[in-house]
């Protein structure tokens, strides 16, 4: 078997020049099968962006997987939003949800729906919801938690920022 392996290694460079990627991968796979050597399974080390926090309910809608990430009281009088450069680097998905009347309850419902949408976009992370009179609300998902100290001023007062709670 060792001779067969050495033969493959010897002819492999010249063969690779002529073969397509698919053929090359098949060739390598058959070589491993012939030798009886299994490649180790790749081990991914997923990183989960999450925080400690307490699940809560907003206007009757449970938020079991996310904790509010809000800036200090009084820091922003006209609303806030994630810092744009950070948002662009970590953005993984967006969706719009309608906001049924009354707006306060409807907005809570939009946040409730957004948590499930974003849970399917990344493991952990965060989301930010902002109301818009034309579409209802925008839901933006991020692959990292938001630092409330890094929020910037915005012109919308009906907003919500949420960070994923670490699951044990």
N, CA and C atoms as an extended XYZ file, in Angstrom:
504
Properties=species:S:1:pos:R:3:atomname:S:1:resname:S:1:resid:I:1 pbc="F F F"
N         0.806       -1.199        0.000 N   UNK     1
C         0.000        0.000        0.000 CA  UNK     1
C         0.850        1.264        0.000 C   UNK     1
N         1.963        1.225        0.700 N   UNK     2
C         2.827        2.383        0.741 CA  UNK     2
C         3.323        2.728       -0.656 C   UNK     2
N         3.639        1.704       -1.458 N   UNK     3
C         4.099        1.939       -2.825 CA  UNK     3
C         3.015        2.629       -3.640 C   UNK     3
N         1.778        2.206       -3.445 N   UNK     4
C         0.648        2.808       -4.169 CA  UNK     4
C         0.516        4.281       -3.791 C   UNK     4
N         0.628        4.560       -2.499 N   UNK     5
C         0.552        5.930       -2.021 CA  UNK     5
C         1.666        6.788       -2.623 C   UNK     5
N         2.900        6.272       -2.633 N   UNK     6
C         4.024        7.020       -3.201 CA  UNK     6
C         3.841        7.248       -4.694 C   UNK     6
N         3.246        6.279       -5.385 N   UNK     7
C         2.957        6.440       -6.801 CA  UNK     7
C         1.962        7.576       -7.012 C   UNK     7
N         0.911        7.622       -6.186 N   UNK     8
C        -0.078        8.705       -6.287 CA  UNK     8
C         0.569       10.060       -6.058 C   UNK     8
N         1.411       10.132       -5.038 N   UNK     9
C         2.059       11.406       -4.744 CA  UNK     9
C         2.961       11.820       -5.898 C   UNK     9
N         3.642       10.848       -6.507 N   UNK    10
C         4.546       11.149       -7.614 CA  UNK    10
C         3.791       11.657       -8.846 C   UNK    10
N         2.645       11.062       -9.178 N   UNK    11
C         1.916       11.480      -10.382 CA  UNK    11
C         0.909       12.580      -10.109 C   UNK    11
N         0.635       12.856       -8.837 N   UNK    12
C        -0.388       13.841       -8.492 CA  UNK    12
C        -0.123       15.225       -9.082 C   UNK    12
N         1.073       15.833       -8.959 N   UNK    13
C         1.257       17.195       -9.485 CA  UNK    13
C         0.990       17.310      -10.979 C   UNK    13
N         1.457       16.378      -11.774 N   UNK    14
C         1.219       16.483      -13.207 CA  UNK    14
C        -0.233       16.183      -13.545 C   UNK    14
N        -0.865       15.317      -12.784 N   UNK    15
C        -2.266       14.978      -13.027 CA  UNK    15
C        -3.169       16.148      -12.672 C   UNK    15
N        -2.857       16.853      -11.599 N   UNK    16
C        -3.690       17.967      -11.162 CA  UNK    16
C        -3.797       19.060      -12.218 C   UNK    16
N        -2.762       19.225      -13.011 N   UNK    17
C        -2.775       20.265      -14.040 CA  UNK    17
C        -3.826       19.970      -15.097 C   UNK    17
N        -4.115       18.693      -15.324 N   UNK    18
C        -5.029       18.306      -16.396 CA  UNK    18
C        -6.459       18.066      -15.907 C   UNK    18
N        -6.635       17.822      -14.628 N   UNK    19
C        -7.946       17.444      -14.126 CA  UNK    19
C        -8.750       18.650      -13.653 C   UNK    19
N       -10.053       18.514      -13.733 N   UNK    20
C       -10.920       19.540      -13.179 CA  UNK    20
C       -10.912       19.395      -11.659 C   UNK    20
N       -11.489       20.361      -10.969 N   UNK    21
C       -11.553       20.305       -9.511 CA  UNK    21
C       -12.340       19.086       -9.057 C   UNK    21
N       -13.460       18.826       -9.705 N   UNK    22
C       -14.284       17.680       -9.339 CA  UNK    22
C       -13.510       16.378       -9.523 C   UNK    22
N       -12.811       16.254      -10.634 N   UNK    23
C       -12.036       15.046      -10.889 CA  UNK    23
C       -10.892       14.914       -9.887 C   UNK    23
N       -10.268       16.031       -9.559 N   UNK    24
C        -9.173       16.003       -8.596 CA  UNK    24
C        -9.669       15.550       -7.231 C   UNK    24
N       -10.814       16.087       -6.801 N   UNK    25
C       -11.365       15.683       -5.508 CA  UNK    25
C       -11.747       14.214       -5.507 C   UNK    25
N       -12.313       13.721       -6.614 N   UNK    26
C       -12.643       12.296       -6.714 CA  UNK    26
C       -11.382       11.454       -6.635 C   UNK    26
N       -10.348       11.895       -7.317 N   UNK    27
C        -9.067       11.189       -7.317 CA  UNK    27
C        -8.509       11.095       -5.900 C   UNK    27
N        -8.530       12.227       -5.188 N   UNK    28
C        -8.016       12.231       -3.827 CA  UNK    28
C        -8.873       11.366       -2.907 C   UNK    28
N       -10.187       11.439       -3.074 N   UNK    29
C       -11.083       10.625       -2.248 CA  UNK    29
C       -10.838        9.144       -2.491 C   UNK    29
N       -10.660        8.743       -3.749 N   UNK    30
C       -10.412        7.330       -4.032 CA  UNK    30
C        -9.053        6.906       -3.490 C   UNK    30
N        -8.078        7.805       -3.498 N   UNK    31
C        -6.766        7.486       -2.941 CA  UNK    31
C        -6.881        7.202       -1.454 C   UNK    31
N        -7.669        8.001       -0.778 N   UNK    32
C        -7.848        7.809        0.661 CA  UNK    32
C        -8.592        6.503        0.920 C   UNK    32
N        -9.579        6.201        0.079 N   UNK    33
C       -10.330        4.964        0.238 CA  UNK    33
C        -9.421        3.764        0.032 C   UNK    33
N        -8.585        3.811       -0.983 N   UNK    34
C        -7.665        2.708       -1.264 CA  UNK    34
C        -6.710        2.510       -0.093 C   UNK    34
N        -6.238        3.590        0.466 N   UNK    35
C        -5.291        3.490        1.568 CA  UNK    35
C        -5.962        3.111        2.877 C   UNK    35
N        -7.271        3.278        2.943 N   UNK    36
C        -7.985        2.956        4.166 CA  UNK    36
C        -7.775        3.976        5.260 C   UNK    36
N        -7.394        5.160        4.892 N   UNK    37
C        -7.153        6.211        5.869 CA  UNK    37
C        -8.316        7.187        5.803 C   UNK    37
N        -8.878        7.480        6.926 N   UNK    38
C        -9.980        8.434        6.970 CA  UNK    38
C        -9.457        9.798        7.397 C   UNK    38
N        -9.947       10.811        6.737 N   UNK    39
C        -9.591       12.165        7.131 CA  UNK    39
C       -10.358       12.534        8.389 C   UNK    39
N        -9.760       13.291        9.272 N   UNK    40
C       -10.501       13.708       10.466 CA  UNK    40
C       -11.635       14.646       10.077 C   UNK    40
N       -12.719       14.577       10.834 N   UNK    41
C       -13.846       15.471       10.609 CA  UNK    41
C       -13.433       16.892       10.967 C   UNK    41
N       -13.845       17.854       10.149 N   UNK    42
C       -13.522       19.237       10.509 CA  UNK    42
C       -14.259       19.623       11.785 C   UNK    42
N       -13.597       20.361       12.618 N   UNK    43
C       -14.231       20.794       13.854 CA  UNK    43
C       -14.408       22.297       13.802 C   UNK    43
N       -15.634       22.694       13.759 N   UNK    44
C       -15.940       24.121       13.763 CA  UNK    44
C       -16.069       24.569       15.209 C   UNK    44
N       -15.564       25.731       15.475 N   UNK    45
C       -15.719       26.287       16.803 CA  UNK    45
C       -16.597       27.520       16.683 C   UNK    45
N       -17.908       27.292       16.752 N   UNK    46
C       -18.808       28.430       16.598 CA  UNK    46
C       -18.682       29.393       17.769 C   UNK    46
N       -18.682       30.639       17.432 N   UNK    47
C       -18.678       31.644       18.470 CA  UNK    47
C       -20.086       32.198       18.558 C   UNK    47
N       -20.562       32.302       19.749 N   UNK    48
C       -21.907       32.802       19.953 CA  UNK    48
C       -21.824       34.128       20.672 C   UNK    48
N       -22.372       35.131       20.050 N   UNK    49
C       -22.413       36.452       20.654 CA  UNK    49
C       -23.667       36.527       21.513 C   UNK    49
N       -23.465       36.586       22.815 N   UNK    50
C       -24.618       36.642       23.711 CA  UNK    50
C       -24.230       37.352       24.997 C   UNK    50
N       -25.218       37.592       25.811 N   UNK    51
C       -25.024       38.315       27.056 CA  UNK    51
C       -25.884       37.691       28.137 C   UNK    51
N       -25.653       38.102       29.351 N   UNK    52
C       -26.553       37.693       30.422 CA  UNK    52
C       -27.710       38.674       30.415 C   UNK    52
N       -28.799       38.271       30.915 N   UNK    53
C       -29.949       39.154       30.948 CA  UNK    53
C       -31.184       38.371       31.337 C   UNK    53
N       -32.251       39.080       31.487 N   UNK    54
C       -33.498       38.468       31.911 CA  UNK    54
C       -34.521       38.570       30.795 C   UNK    54
N       -35.146       37.439       30.449 N   UNK    55
C       -36.236       37.510       29.476 CA  UNK    55
C       -37.338       38.414       30.031 C   UNK    55
N       -38.060       39.032       29.148 N   UNK    56
C       -39.135       39.922       29.594 CA  UNK    56
C       -40.320       39.833       28.652 C   UNK    56
N       -41.375       40.491       29.008 N   UNK    57
C       -42.574       40.548       28.183 CA  UNK    57
C       -42.866       42.006       27.886 C   UNK    57
N       -43.116       42.313       26.610 N   UNK    58
C       -43.458       43.684       26.225 CA  UNK    58
C       -44.874       43.688       25.672 C   UNK    58
N       -45.747       44.428       26.302 N   UNK    59
C       -47.157       44.562       25.882 CA  UNK    59
C       -47.802       43.191       25.658 C   UNK    59
N       -47.448       42.227       26.521 N   UNK    60
C       -48.039       40.897       26.431 CA  UNK    60
C       -47.287       39.926       25.533 C   UNK    60
N       -46.252       40.366       24.851 N   UNK    61
C       -45.490       39.492       23.952 CA  UNK    61
C       -44.176       39.080       24.628 C   UNK    61
N       -43.963       37.771       24.818 N   UNK    62
C       -42.738       37.316       25.499 CA  UNK    62
C       -41.502       37.468       24.623 C   UNK    62
N       -40.430       37.846       25.255 N   UNK    63
C       -39.128       37.963       24.601 CA  UNK    63
C       -38.182       37.021       25.357 C   UNK    63
N       -38.313       35.700       25.143 N   UNK    64
C       -37.572       34.739       25.960 CA  UNK    64
C       -36.088       34.600       25.638 C   UNK    64
N       -35.646       35.034       24.470 N   UNK    65
C       -34.268       34.782       24.050 CA  UNK    65
C       -33.394       36.029       23.983 C   UNK    65
N       -33.974       37.180       24.238 N   UNK    66
C       -33.234       38.437       24.112 CA  UNK    66
C       -33.498       39.343       25.316 C   UNK    66
N       -32.480       40.115       25.685 N   UNK    67
C       -32.590       41.107       26.752 CA  UNK    67
C       -32.463       42.493       26.123 C   UNK    67
N       -33.185       43.444       26.680 N   UNK    68
C       -33.120       44.799       26.131 CA  UNK    68
C       -31.725       45.384       26.274 C   UNK    68
N       -31.305       46.086       25.240 N   UNK    69
C       -30.019       46.790       25.239 CA  UNK    69
C       -30.342       48.256       25.018 C   UNK    69
N       -30.510       48.974       26.088 N   UNK    70
C       -30.913       50.379       25.969 CA  UNK    70
C       -29.839       51.290       26.551 C   UNK    70
N       -29.705       52.473       25.974 N   UNK    71
C       -28.726       53.432       26.518 CA  UNK    71
C       -29.205       53.967       27.860 C   UNK    71
N       -28.318       54.631       28.549 N   UNK    72
C       -28.668       55.246       29.828 CA  UNK    72
C       -29.846       56.178       29.664 C   UNK    72
N       -30.692       56.218       30.675 N   UNK    73
C       -31.884       57.074       30.630 CA  UNK    73
C       -31.483       58.527       30.378 C   UNK    73
N       -32.177       59.158       29.468 N   UNK    74
C       -31.951       60.560       29.165 CA  UNK    74
C       -30.792       60.847       28.235 C   UNK    74
N       -30.058       59.822       27.820 N   UNK    75
C       -28.894       60.057       26.956 CA  UNK    75
C       -29.322       60.559       25.575 C   UNK    75
N       -30.416       60.014       25.041 N   UNK    76
C       -30.904       60.429       23.729 CA  UNK    76
C       -32.358       60.875       23.861 C   UNK    76
N       -32.628       62.115       23.516 N   UNK    77
C       -33.992       62.621       23.630 CA  UNK    77
C       -34.826       62.322       22.387 C   UNK    77
N       -34.185       62.138       21.237 N   UNK    78
C       -34.910       61.891       19.995 CA  UNK    78
C       -34.654       60.494       19.438 C   UNK    78
N       -34.385       59.539       20.287 N   UNK    79
C       -34.145       58.183       19.817 CA  UNK    79
C       -32.686       57.872       19.612 C   UNK    79
N       -32.408       56.624       19.311 N   UNK    80
C       -31.048       56.155       19.132 CA  UNK    80
C       -31.035       55.044       18.079 C   UNK    80
N       -29.827       54.665       17.681 N   UNK    81
C       -29.643       53.577       16.723 CA  UNK    81
C       -28.214       53.061       16.865 C   UNK    81
N       -27.938       51.874       16.314 N   UNK    82
C       -26.555       51.389       16.357 CA  UNK    82
C       -25.656       52.297       15.522 C   UNK    82
N       -24.436       52.420       15.932 N   UNK    83
C       -23.462       53.214       15.188 CA  UNK    83
C       -23.355       52.633       13.777 C   UNK    83
N       -23.467       53.450       12.725 N   UNK    84
C       -23.535       52.948       11.345 CA  UNK    84
C       -22.383       52.050       10.900 C   UNK    84
N       -21.153       52.383       11.244 N   UNK    85
C       -20.022       51.542       10.818 CA  UNK    85
C       -20.130       50.151       11.446 C   UNK    85
N       -20.445       50.112       12.748 N   UNK    86
C       -20.623       48.826       13.425 CA  UNK    86
C       -21.778       48.056       12.781 C   UNK    86
N       -22.882       48.740       12.523 N   UNK    87
C       -24.062       48.091       11.931 CA  UNK    87
C       -23.727       47.473       10.575 C   UNK    87
N       -22.986       48.179        9.745 N   UNK    88
C       -22.601       47.637        8.432 CA  UNK    88
C       -21.706       46.415        8.550 C   UNK    88
N       -20.824       46.399        9.525 N   UNK    89
C       -19.901       45.274        9.703 CA  UNK    89
C       -20.599       44.018       10.207 C   UNK    89
N       -21.660       44.169       10.965 N   UNK    90
C       -22.289       43.022       11.639 CA  UNK    90
C       -23.685       42.681       11.133 C   UNK    90
N       -24.171       43.400       10.165 N   UNK    91
C       -25.521       43.187        9.645 CA  UNK    91
C       -25.631       41.838        8.939 C   UNK    91
N       -26.635       41.026        9.317 N   UNK    92
C       -26.825       39.708        8.689 CA  UNK    92
C       -28.215       39.518        8.093 C   UNK    92
N       -29.101       40.467        8.286 N   UNK    93
C       -30.429       40.316        7.697 CA  UNK    93
C       -31.355       41.449        8.091 C   UNK    93
N       -32.381       41.660        7.258 N   UNK    94
C       -33.393       42.691        7.517 CA  UNK    94
C       -34.754       42.177        7.111 C   UNK    94
N       -35.765       42.729        7.746 N   UNK    95
C       -37.134       42.373        7.401 CA  UNK    95
C       -38.026       43.525        7.832 C   UNK    95
N       -39.178       43.633        7.207 N   UNK    96
C       -40.146       44.635        7.652 CA  UNK    96
C       -41.366       43.923        8.196 C   UNK    96
N       -41.890       44.460        9.271 N   UNK    97
C       -43.106       43.932        9.888 CA  UNK    97
C       -44.112       45.055       10.008 C   UNK    97
N       -45.353       44.750        9.776 N   UNK    98
C       -46.403       45.738        9.984 CA  UNK    98
C       -46.563       46.036       11.464 C   UNK    98
N       -47.117       47.164       11.757 N   UNK    99
C       -47.378       47.554       13.142 CA  UNK    99
C       -48.873       47.823       13.271 C   UNK    99
N       -49.622       46.837       13.787 N   UNK   100
C       -51.061       47.051       13.944 CA  UNK   100
C       -51.363       48.064       15.045 C   UNK   100
N       -52.548       48.607       15.009 N   UNK   101
C       -52.997       49.572       16.025 CA  UNK   101
C       -53.360       48.834       17.309 C   UNK   101
N       -53.209       49.446       18.452 N   UNK   102
C       -52.510       50.704       18.702 CA  UNK   102
C       -51.008       50.535       18.480 C   UNK   102
N       -50.354       51.593       18.121 N   UNK   103
C       -48.960       51.543       17.705 CA  UNK   103
C       -48.046       50.952       18.782 C   UNK   103
N       -48.244       51.328       20.045 N   UNK   104
C       -47.362       50.829       21.107 CA  UNK   104
C       -47.432       49.307       21.207 C   UNK   104
N       -48.625       48.761       21.167 N   UNK   105
C       -48.791       47.304       21.214 CA  UNK   105
C       -48.333       46.684       19.903 C   UNK   105
N       -48.649       47.323       18.796 N   UNK   106
C       -48.227       46.822       17.493 CA  UNK   106
C       -46.719       46.789       17.348 C   UNK   106
N       -46.040       47.789       17.903 N   UNK   107
C       -44.590       47.823       17.846 CA  UNK   107
C       -43.999       46.694       18.697 C   UNK   107
N       -44.604       46.415       19.845 N   UNK   108
C       -44.161       45.295       20.684 CA  UNK   108
C       -44.310       43.984       19.911 C   UNK   108
N       -45.381       43.865       19.147 N   UNK   109
C       -45.595       42.669       18.337 CA  UNK   109
C       -44.512       42.555       17.255 C   UNK   109
N       -44.129       43.674       16.642 N   UNK   110
C       -43.071       43.672       15.623 CA  UNK   110
C       -41.750       43.216       16.238 C   UNK   110
N       -41.432       43.661       17.443 N   UNK   111
C       -40.210       43.218       18.116 CA  UNK   111
C       -40.275       41.721       18.417 C   UNK   111
N       -41.440       41.266       18.843 N   UNK   112
C       -41.660       39.847       19.121 CA  UNK   112
C       -41.382       39.008       17.874 C   UNK   112
N       -41.902       39.441       16.728 N   UNK   113
C       -41.682       38.720       15.468 CA  UNK   113
C       -40.220       38.812       15.028 C   UNK   113
N       -39.615       39.953       15.235 N   UNK   114
C       -38.228       40.178       14.816 CA  UNK   114
C       -37.270       39.230       15.538 C   UNK   114
N       -37.530       38.940       16.818 N   UNK   115
C       -36.623       38.049       17.552 CA  UNK   115
C       -36.543       36.674       16.892 C   UNK   115
N       -37.650       36.183       16.373 N   UNK   116
C       -37.638       34.865       15.736 CA  UNK   116
C       -36.999       34.920       14.345 C   UNK   116
N       -37.238       36.001       13.644 N   UNK   117
C       -36.590       36.159       12.341 CA  UNK   117
C       -35.073       36.193       12.517 C   UNK   117
N       -34.598       36.991       13.464 N   UNK   118
C       -33.156       37.150       13.656 CA  UNK   118
C       -32.513       35.895       14.242 C   UNK   118
N       -33.241       35.132       15.026 N   UNK   119
C       -32.697       33.884       15.564 CA  UNK   119
C       -32.343       32.927       14.431 C   UNK   119
N       -32.989       33.074       13.282 N   UNK   120
C       -32.681       32.241       12.123 CA  UNK   120
C       -31.588       32.836       11.244 C   UNK   120
N       -31.134       34.023       11.541 N   UNK   121
C       -30.091       34.672       10.745 CA  UNK   121
C       -28.700       34.437       11.313 C   UNK   121
N       -28.592       34.296       12.622 N   UNK   122
C       -27.295       34.029       13.248 CA  UNK   122
C       -27.524       33.426       14.616 C   UNK   122
N       -26.522       32.714       15.094 N   UNK   123
C       -26.569       32.150       16.441 CA  UNK   123
C       -26.155       33.264       17.389 C   UNK   123
N       -27.058       33.653       18.258 N   UNK   124
C       -26.752       34.764       19.155 CA  UNK   124
C       -26.880       36.082       18.408 C   UNK   124
N       -26.167       37.072       18.875 N   UNK   125
C       -26.200       38.369       18.211 CA  UNK   125
C       -27.232       39.299       18.807 C   UNK   125
N       -27.803       40.120       17.961 N   UNK   126
C       -28.730       41.143       18.431 CA  UNK   126
C       -29.657       41.563       17.304 C   UNK   126
N       -30.640       42.372       17.670 N   UNK   127
C       -31.474       42.977       16.634 CA  UNK   127
C       -31.940       44.347       17.084 C   UNK   127
N       -32.287       45.149       16.098 N   UNK   128
C       -32.740       46.505       16.338 CA  UNK   128
C       -33.998       46.732       15.507 C   UNK   128
N       -35.039       47.258       16.145 N   UNK   129
C       -36.307       47.521       15.465 CA  UNK   129
C       -36.599       49.006       15.560 C   UNK   129
N       -37.003       49.571       14.430 N   UNK   130
C       -37.386       50.989       14.422 CA  UNK   130
C       -38.693       51.143       13.667 C   UNK   130
N       -39.550       51.971       14.195 N   UNK   131
C       -40.848       52.194       13.574 CA  UNK   131
C       -40.702       53.109       12.366 C   UNK   131
N       -41.563       52.875       11.388 N   UNK   132
C       -41.610       53.701       10.191 CA  UNK   132
C       -43.075       53.819        9.787 C   UNK   132
N       -43.560       55.028        9.626 N   UNK   133
C       -44.981       55.217        9.339 CA  UNK   133
C       -45.410       54.649        7.985 C   UNK   133
N       -44.463       54.468        7.066 N   UNK   134
C       -44.813       53.958        5.732 CA  UNK   134
C       -44.908       52.441        5.681 C   UNK   134
N       -43.996       51.727        6.357 N   UNK   135
C       -43.977       50.259        6.255 CA  UNK   135
C       -44.358       49.567        7.557 C   UNK   135
N       -44.362       50.239        8.641 N   UNK   136
C       -44.628       49.636        9.944 CA  UNK   136
C       -43.377       49.664       10.794 C   UNK   136
N       -42.475       48.709       10.529 N   UNK   137
C       -41.217       48.697       11.273 CA  UNK   137
C       -40.141       47.979       10.475 C   UNK   137
N       -38.913       48.377       10.729 N   UNK   138
C       -37.744       47.715       10.149 CA  UNK   138
C       -37.079       46.888       11.237 C   UNK   138
N       -36.723       45.685       10.888 N   UNK   139
C       -36.032       44.767       11.795 CA  UNK   139
C       -34.658       44.485       11.196 C   UNK   139
N       -33.592       44.835       11.906 N   UNK   140
C       -32.227       44.586       11.447 CA  UNK   140
C       -31.550       43.620       12.413 C   UNK   140
N       -30.952       42.562       11.864 N   UNK   141
C       -30.299       41.526       12.655 CA  UNK   141
C       -28.783       41.677       12.550 C   UNK   141
N       -28.104       41.399       13.655 N   UNK   142
C       -26.644       41.515       13.708 CA  UNK   142
C       -26.036       40.250       14.306 C   UNK   142
N       -24.801       39.940       13.933 N   UNK   143
C       -24.132       38.744       14.428 CA  UNK   143
C       -23.301       39.012       15.682 C   UNK   143
N       -23.435       40.172       16.252 N   UNK   144
C       -22.708       40.557       17.456 CA  UNK   144
C       -23.675       41.296       18.371 C   UNK   144
N       -23.403       41.272       19.669 N   UNK   145
C       -24.282       42.016       20.575 CA  UNK   145
C       -23.991       43.510       20.472 C   UNK   145
N       -25.014       44.305       20.752 N   UNK   146
C       -24.875       45.763       20.689 CA  UNK   146
C       -24.431       46.300       22.037 C   UNK   146
N       -23.507       47.215       22.003 N   UNK   147
C       -23.064       47.900       23.208 CA  UNK   147
C       -23.851       49.202       23.295 C   UNK   147
N       -24.737       49.324       24.283 N   UNK   148
C       -25.538       50.548       24.390 CA  UNK   148
C       -24.711       51.824       24.468 C   UNK   148
N       -23.457       51.720       24.929 N   UNK   149
C       -22.595       52.908       24.989 CA  UNK   149
C       -22.212       53.374       23.588 C   UNK   149
N       -22.354       52.508       22.590 N   UNK   150
C       -21.952       52.856       21.226 CA  UNK   150
C       -23.128       53.301       20.356 C   UNK   150
N       -24.303       53.472       20.939 N   UNK   151
C       -25.436       53.967       20.155 CA  UNK   151
C       -25.190       55.424       19.775 C   UNK   151
N       -25.802       55.835       18.680 N   UNK   152
C       -25.728       57.228       18.259 CA  UNK   152
C       -27.138       57.778       18.173 C   UNK   152
N       -27.236       59.078       18.157 N   UNK   153
C       -28.529       59.746       18.118 CA  UNK   153
C       -29.247       59.463       16.807 C   UNK   153
N       -30.564       59.408       16.888 N   UNK   154
C       -31.392       59.140       15.717 CA  UNK   154
C       -32.664       59.965       15.827 C   UNK   154
N       -33.373       60.078       14.747 N   UNK   155
C       -34.559       60.915       14.725 CA  UNK   155
C       -35.851       60.128       14.950 C   UNK   155
N       -35.771       58.896       15.416 N   UNK   156
C       -36.964       58.098       15.670 CA  UNK   156
C       -37.048       57.713       17.120 C   UNK   156
N       -38.196       57.932       17.734 N   UNK   157
C       -38.308       57.658       19.166 CA  UNK   157
C       -38.870       56.271       19.459 C   UNK   157
N       -39.521       55.635       18.511 N   UNK   158
C       -40.068       54.299       18.735 CA  UNK   158
C       -39.077       53.276       18.185 C   UNK   158
N       -38.128       52.877       19.059 N   UNK   159
C       -37.064       51.956       18.676 CA  UNK   159
C       -36.893       50.914       19.773 C   UNK   159
N       -36.237       49.824       19.429 N   UNK   160
C       -35.928       48.803       20.420 CA  UNK   160
C       -34.670       48.053       20.031 C   UNK   160
N       -33.757       47.890       20.987 N   UNK   161
C       -32.512       47.160       20.766 CA  UNK   161
C       -32.487       45.968       21.713 C   UNK   161
N       -32.083       44.812       21.181 N   UNK   162
C       -32.127       43.570       21.947 CA  UNK   162
C       -30.868       42.745       21.692 C   UNK   162
N       -30.283       42.206       22.775 N   UNK   163
C       -29.119       41.329       22.688 CA  UNK   163
C       -29.526       39.910       23.092 C   UNK   163
N       -28.984       38.929       22.382 N   UNK   164
C       -29.290       37.532       22.689 CA  UNK   164
C       -28.807       37.165       24.085 C   UNK   164
N       -29.630       36.401       24.792 N   UNK   165
C       -29.270       35.893       26.119 CA  UNK   165
C       -28.552       34.553       25.902 C   UNK   165
N       -27.420       34.376       26.575 N   UNK   166
C       -26.691       33.114       26.470 CA  UNK   166
C       -27.554       31.976       27.019 C   UNK   166
N       -27.611       30.901       26.260 N   UNK   167
C       -28.379       29.727       26.693 CA  UNK   167
C       -27.412       28.726       27.310 C   UNK   167
N       -27.826       28.152       28.386 N   UNK   168
C       -26.953       27.185       29.048 CA  UNK   168
C       -27.258       25.779       28.649 C   UNK   168
